[in-house]
Amino acid sequence: MVEIGLVTLLLFAVLLLGSVWVGLSLFGVGYILLSVYKPNIPLEAFAGKLMWQAGTAQELLALPLFILMSDILVTARLGRSLFSGLAPWVSRLPGGLVHVNVAGSTLFAAVSGSSAATTAIVGRVTLPELQAHGYDRRLSIGSLAGAGTLGFLIPPSIIMIIYGVVSEQSILRLFIAGIVPGLLLASLYSLYIAVAHTVSGGRASAERYSWGARWRGLIEIAPMVALIAGIMGALYFGLASPTELASVGVLGAIILAALRRELTLANLLKAGNSAVRTSAMMGLILIGAALLNAALGFLGLPRAIAGWIAALDLAPFALITILLLFYVLIGMFLDGTSIIVMTLPITLPLVTSAGFDPIWFGIFVVVAVEISQITPPVGFNLFVIQAQTGETIGRLVRAVAPFFLILVAFALLLAIFPQIVLWLPGKME
Amino acid sequence: MVRAFLTFTDWTARIAQTIAMVLLYCFCAMMLAEVFSRGFLSQSLAFSWEYSAFAMCGVFLLGLGPALQHGTQVRVSLLLSRGPRFARFVDIAATLVGLVLACLLLEAFWTVFHASFTRGLRQSSYMNTPLAIPQALAVAGAVEFVLAMAARLLRLLLGMKPELEREVEDG
């Protein structure tokens, strides 16, 4: 078993560090392991059938639809509305307009399942505005990168769908479980912004908004709030499955784009093409992981590793701390989907046998994936902001450091108080 | 000859992406039809989930080549930032390995398609769909992926840019 483990690690190291695409690497490791250690299996037929089943799993249908919904909203240019709708309401808070990053990301996260899309949409408008109003650039950039990660935690969430499918947990319950932690994390970000802005001697925004401007702002974001209310209501009251909700969400996004006069054939084609490419990237990872996980299962590796770690007899909190450290480390090199499909067969049995709820672990893993979005060298939110601002990765990392620490502390907080996650899904029963 | 092959693969990628996009909007429409049919007519559409799942697999496979061409496929880029000459060498080696793995992927999907076609296998469902039809889409996608990987390798060997410029997201 030690030999199989070492060969698996070596294959991963060679393929992943050798810059082979993640989905193909997963497929390659699974294929090689089966051909070497299980030579009697008719490999082509076995792999083909397994990947066909993985690619046609009906639980996955929500994934490309939520990606499409997000891409349609991107083409609808919502960022400008978010800023003009939210700025009048937050300008008098300590931290002023920087709060638009958090409030805007929270709102957009509730209609989009993607962290990078949230960061791109909100940042394209807020960063130039904040700079023009003289706000601290480091705080502006850091808060955007941190708040952008809310795209994964606040439902609908692409990463939660992946977790739900791989772990065979209810995607609906995962979505509901993400609401309270998402809002709490947004509040923590806002609290930090207020404190950091005040401590650094920043003053409240000089710009004065009338009540008329505030209500006009609300009207501007009203269609988006209606879409959010529809999604959240249908989720909470169980009116639709995640897949049905995603298709209605696409329709809602199209209506929203039409209301904003951004519904053109060119925009629909652009959104469709972008959604196809993102879905294909995730699809390759998922079908590659299906073969890898089958191979590892055949060889008994997850069971052996779980047994080995269980023999260490770690306290539950120590286990979670070690897992968090592990996820932060691999999150520096891998994207969220890869992290989940590669680690879950080993980590999920470990944490459930330590007494943790699989839904709780789902939210914990989502927070870990959020951390991976802002840690170099592979941090997708950093790449988005780098493309928008031209800042070096080093400066971005310094800006994002406080938000990284907030996320780590938040993950540990969830471990100490699991009810933050489990309270709302419990109410559904 | 090489230029003609690259032009050909650019076209196949564009066609694959367009078909995948049509499939994506189609299965979204099917799911919407299912929601409205169940909600207002109290009747479920027998084909909606099954055909949507086939269409999704088509989206995944047909989108592989275009995603590679646009640089959407993710990978660890640690070694690719170590100087242009070394990065090019690593990229060529990675693409070569990628080409081999893409061929194995194609072989696996072809084997399943061939078995379904020759044995006349059908989906065990109400619709009883002949499996060879949706699996042909998956094979087409896997062929396109091999072509896109081969084109990428050629571009790298010729010193050309292997990927298209990324579109900047606007908001």
PDB file of N, CA, C and O in Angstrom, chain A residues 176-182 184-185 360 363 410 412-425:
ATOM      1  N   ILE A 176     -28.567  26.185   1.475  1.00  0.00           N
ATOM      2  CA  ILE A 176     -29.177  26.825   2.644  1.00  0.00           C
ATOM      3  C   ILE A 176     -28.126  27.021   3.742  1.00  0.00           C
ATOM      4  O   ILE A 176     -28.086  28.060   4.413  1.00  0.00           O
ATOM      5  N   ALA A 177     -27.246  26.016   3.897  1.00  0.00           N
ATOM      6  CA  ALA A 177     -26.223  26.088   4.950  1.00  0.00           C
ATOM      7  C   ALA A 177     -25.227  27.226   4.704  1.00  0.00           C
ATOM      8  O   ALA A 177     -24.597  27.711   5.642  1.00  0.00           O
ATOM      9  N   GLY A 178     -25.092  27.662   3.458  1.00  0.00           N
ATOM     10  CA  GLY A 178     -24.109  28.710   3.152  1.00  0.00           C
ATOM     11  C   GLY A 178     -24.596  30.118   3.465  1.00  0.00           C
ATOM     12  O   GLY A 178     -23.786  31.050   3.542  1.00  0.00           O
ATOM     13  N   ILE A 179     -25.910  30.281   3.681  1.00  0.00           N
ATOM     14  CA  ILE A 179     -26.456  31.646   3.803  1.00  0.00           C
ATOM     15  C   ILE A 179     -25.927  32.371   5.050  1.00  0.00           C
ATOM     16  O   ILE A 179     -25.354  33.469   4.951  1.00  0.00           O
ATOM     17  N   VAL A 180     -26.101  31.751   6.239  1.00  0.00           N
ATOM     18  CA  VAL A 180     -25.689  32.435   7.481  1.00  0.00           C
ATOM     19  C   VAL A 180     -24.166  32.664   7.506  1.00  0.00           C
ATOM     20  O   VAL A 180     -23.715  33.794   7.768  1.00  0.00           O
ATOM     21  N   PRO A 181     -23.341  31.634   7.208  1.00  0.00           N
ATOM     22  CA  PRO A 181     -21.890  31.895   7.185  1.00  0.00           C
ATOM     23  C   PRO A 181     -21.519  32.976   6.172  1.00  0.00           C
ATOM     24  O   PRO A 181     -20.641  33.799   6.444  1.00  0.00           O
ATOM     25  N   GLY A 182     -22.206  33.004   5.030  1.00  0.00           N
ATOM     26  CA  GLY A 182     -21.896  34.010   4.016  1.00  0.00           C
ATOM     27  C   GLY A 182     -22.157  35.417   4.530  1.00  0.00           C
ATOM     28  O   GLY A 182     -21.317  36.316   4.384  1.00  0.00           O
ATOM     29  N   LEU A 184     -22.400  36.298   7.672  1.00  0.00           N
ATOM     30  CA  LEU A 184     -21.504  36.574   8.801  1.00  0.00           C
ATOM     31  C   LEU A 184     -20.115  36.976   8.302  1.00  0.00           C
ATOM     32  O   LEU A 184     -19.505  37.934   8.814  1.00  0.00           O
ATOM     33  N   LEU A 185     -19.625  36.272   7.278  1.00  0.00           N
ATOM     34  CA  LEU A 185     -18.305  36.611   6.741  1.00  0.00           C
ATOM     35  C   LEU A 185     -18.312  38.012   6.130  1.00  0.00           C
ATOM     36  O   LEU A 185     -17.367  38.794   6.332  1.00  0.00           O
ATOM     37  N   TRP A 360     -21.799  20.357   7.180  1.00  0.00           N
ATOM     38  CA  TRP A 360     -20.882  21.317   7.811  1.00  0.00           C
ATOM     39  C   TRP A 360     -19.526  21.273   7.102  1.00  0.00           C
ATOM     40  O   TRP A 360     -18.949  22.322   6.792  1.00  0.00           O
ATOM     41  N   ILE A 363     -19.372  23.249   3.889  1.00  0.00           N
ATOM     42  CA  ILE A 363     -19.184  24.708   4.028  1.00  0.00           C
ATOM     43  C   ILE A 363     -17.736  25.011   4.437  1.00  0.00           C
ATOM     44  O   ILE A 363     -17.131  25.969   3.948  1.00  0.00           O
ATOM     45  N   PHE A 410     -12.131  32.595  10.379  1.00  0.00           N
ATOM     46  CA  PHE A 410     -13.548  32.257  10.175  1.00  0.00           C
ATOM     47  C   PHE A 410     -13.732  30.740  10.048  1.00  0.00           C
ATOM     48  O   PHE A 410     -14.675  30.169  10.601  1.00  0.00           O
ATOM     49  N   LEU A 412     -11.879  28.454  11.396  1.00  0.00           N
ATOM     50  CA  LEU A 412     -11.729  27.870  12.737  1.00  0.00           C
ATOM     51  C   LEU A 412     -12.966  28.178  13.597  1.00  0.00           C
ATOM     52  O   LEU A 412     -13.381  27.350  14.410  1.00  0.00           O
ATOM     53  N   LEU A 413     -13.537  29.369  13.389  1.00  0.00           N
ATOM     54  CA  LEU A 413     -14.761  29.727  14.112  1.00  0.00           C
ATOM     55  C   LEU A 413     -15.895  28.746  13.779  1.00  0.00           C
ATOM     56  O   LEU A 413     -16.657  28.327  14.660  1.00  0.00           O
ATOM     57  N   LEU A 414     -15.970  28.368  12.518  1.00  0.00           N
ATOM     58  CA  LEU A 414     -16.996  27.398  12.107  1.00  0.00           C
ATOM     59  C   LEU A 414     -16.772  26.047  12.787  1.00  0.00           C
ATOM     60  O   LEU A 414     -17.729  25.335  13.095  1.00  0.00           O
ATOM     61  N   ALA A 415     -15.487  25.709  13.004  1.00  0.00           N
ATOM     62  CA  ALA A 415     -15.187  24.431  13.668  1.00  0.00           C
ATOM     63  C   ALA A 415     -15.591  24.481  15.140  1.00  0.00           C
ATOM     64  O   ALA A 415     -16.066  23.489  15.696  1.00  0.00           O
ATOM     65  N   ILE A 416     -15.409  25.661  15.753  1.00  0.00           N
ATOM     66  CA  ILE A 416     -15.765  25.786  17.174  1.00  0.00           C
ATOM     67  C   ILE A 416     -17.279  25.884  17.341  1.00  0.00           C
ATOM     68  O   ILE A 416     -17.855  25.310  18.265  1.00  0.00           O
ATOM     69  N   PHE A 417     -17.935  26.620  16.437  1.00  0.00           N
ATOM     70  CA  PHE A 417     -19.395  26.779  16.509  1.00  0.00           C
ATOM     71  C   PHE A 417     -20.048  26.236  15.229  1.00  0.00           C
ATOM     72  O   PHE A 417     -20.467  27.012  14.358  1.00  0.00           O
ATOM     73  N   PRO A 418     -20.159  24.913  15.094  1.00  0.00           N
ATOM     74  CA  PRO A 418     -20.739  24.347  13.861  1.00  0.00           C
ATOM     75  C   PRO A 418     -22.181  24.773  13.640  1.00  0.00           C
ATOM     76  O   PRO A 418     -22.690  24.707  12.521  1.00  0.00           O
ATOM     77  N   GLN A 419     -22.857  25.259  14.711  1.00  0.00           N
ATOM     78  CA  GLN A 419     -24.258  25.671  14.556  1.00  0.00           C
ATOM     79  C   GLN A 419     -24.411  26.867  13.613  1.00  0.00           C
ATOM     80  O   GLN A 419     -25.491  27.082  13.062  1.00  0.00           O
ATOM     81  N   ILE A 420     -23.327  27.635  13.431  1.00  0.00           N
ATOM     82  CA  ILE A 420     -23.385  28.748  12.466  1.00  0.00           C
ATOM     83  C   ILE A 420     -23.798  28.196  11.099  1.00  0.00           C
ATOM     84  O   ILE A 420     -24.552  28.813  10.358  1.00  0.00           O
ATOM     85  N   VAL A 421     -23.301  27.005  10.800  1.00  0.00           N
ATOM     86  CA  VAL A 421     -23.613  26.372   9.516  1.00  0.00           C
ATOM     87  C   VAL A 421     -24.928  25.594   9.587  1.00  0.00           C
ATOM     88  O   VAL A 421     -25.759  25.679   8.685  1.00  0.00           O
ATOM     89  N   LEU A 422     -25.104  24.854  10.679  1.00  0.00           N
ATOM     90  CA  LEU A 422     -26.172  23.843  10.705  1.00  0.00           C
ATOM     91  C   LEU A 422     -27.527  24.381  11.177  1.00  0.00           C
ATOM     92  O   LEU A 422     -28.533  23.698  11.037  1.00  0.00           O
ATOM     93  N   TRP A 423     -27.547  25.608  11.729  1.00  0.00           N
ATOM     94  CA  TRP A 423     -28.793  26.137  12.281  1.00  0.00           C
ATOM     95  C   TRP A 423     -29.889  26.274  11.211  1.00  0.00           C
ATOM     96  O   TRP A 423     -30.984  25.747  11.355  1.00  0.00           O
ATOM     97  N   LEU A 424     -29.577  26.939  10.103  1.00  0.00           N
ATOM     98  CA  LEU A 424     -30.622  27.202   9.103  1.00  0.00           C
ATOM     99  C   LEU A 424     -31.100  25.922   8.390  1.00  0.00           C
ATOM    100  O   LEU A 424     -32.316  25.733   8.249  1.00  0.00           O
ATOM    101  N   PRO A 425     -30.190  25.032   7.960  1.00  0.00           N
ATOM    102  CA  PRO A 425     -30.691  23.773   7.376  1.00  0.00           C
ATOM    103  C   PRO A 425     -31.533  22.982   8.371  1.00  0.00           C
ATOM    104  O   PRO A 425     -32.497  22.316   7.986  1.00  0.00           O
TER     105      PRO A 425
END
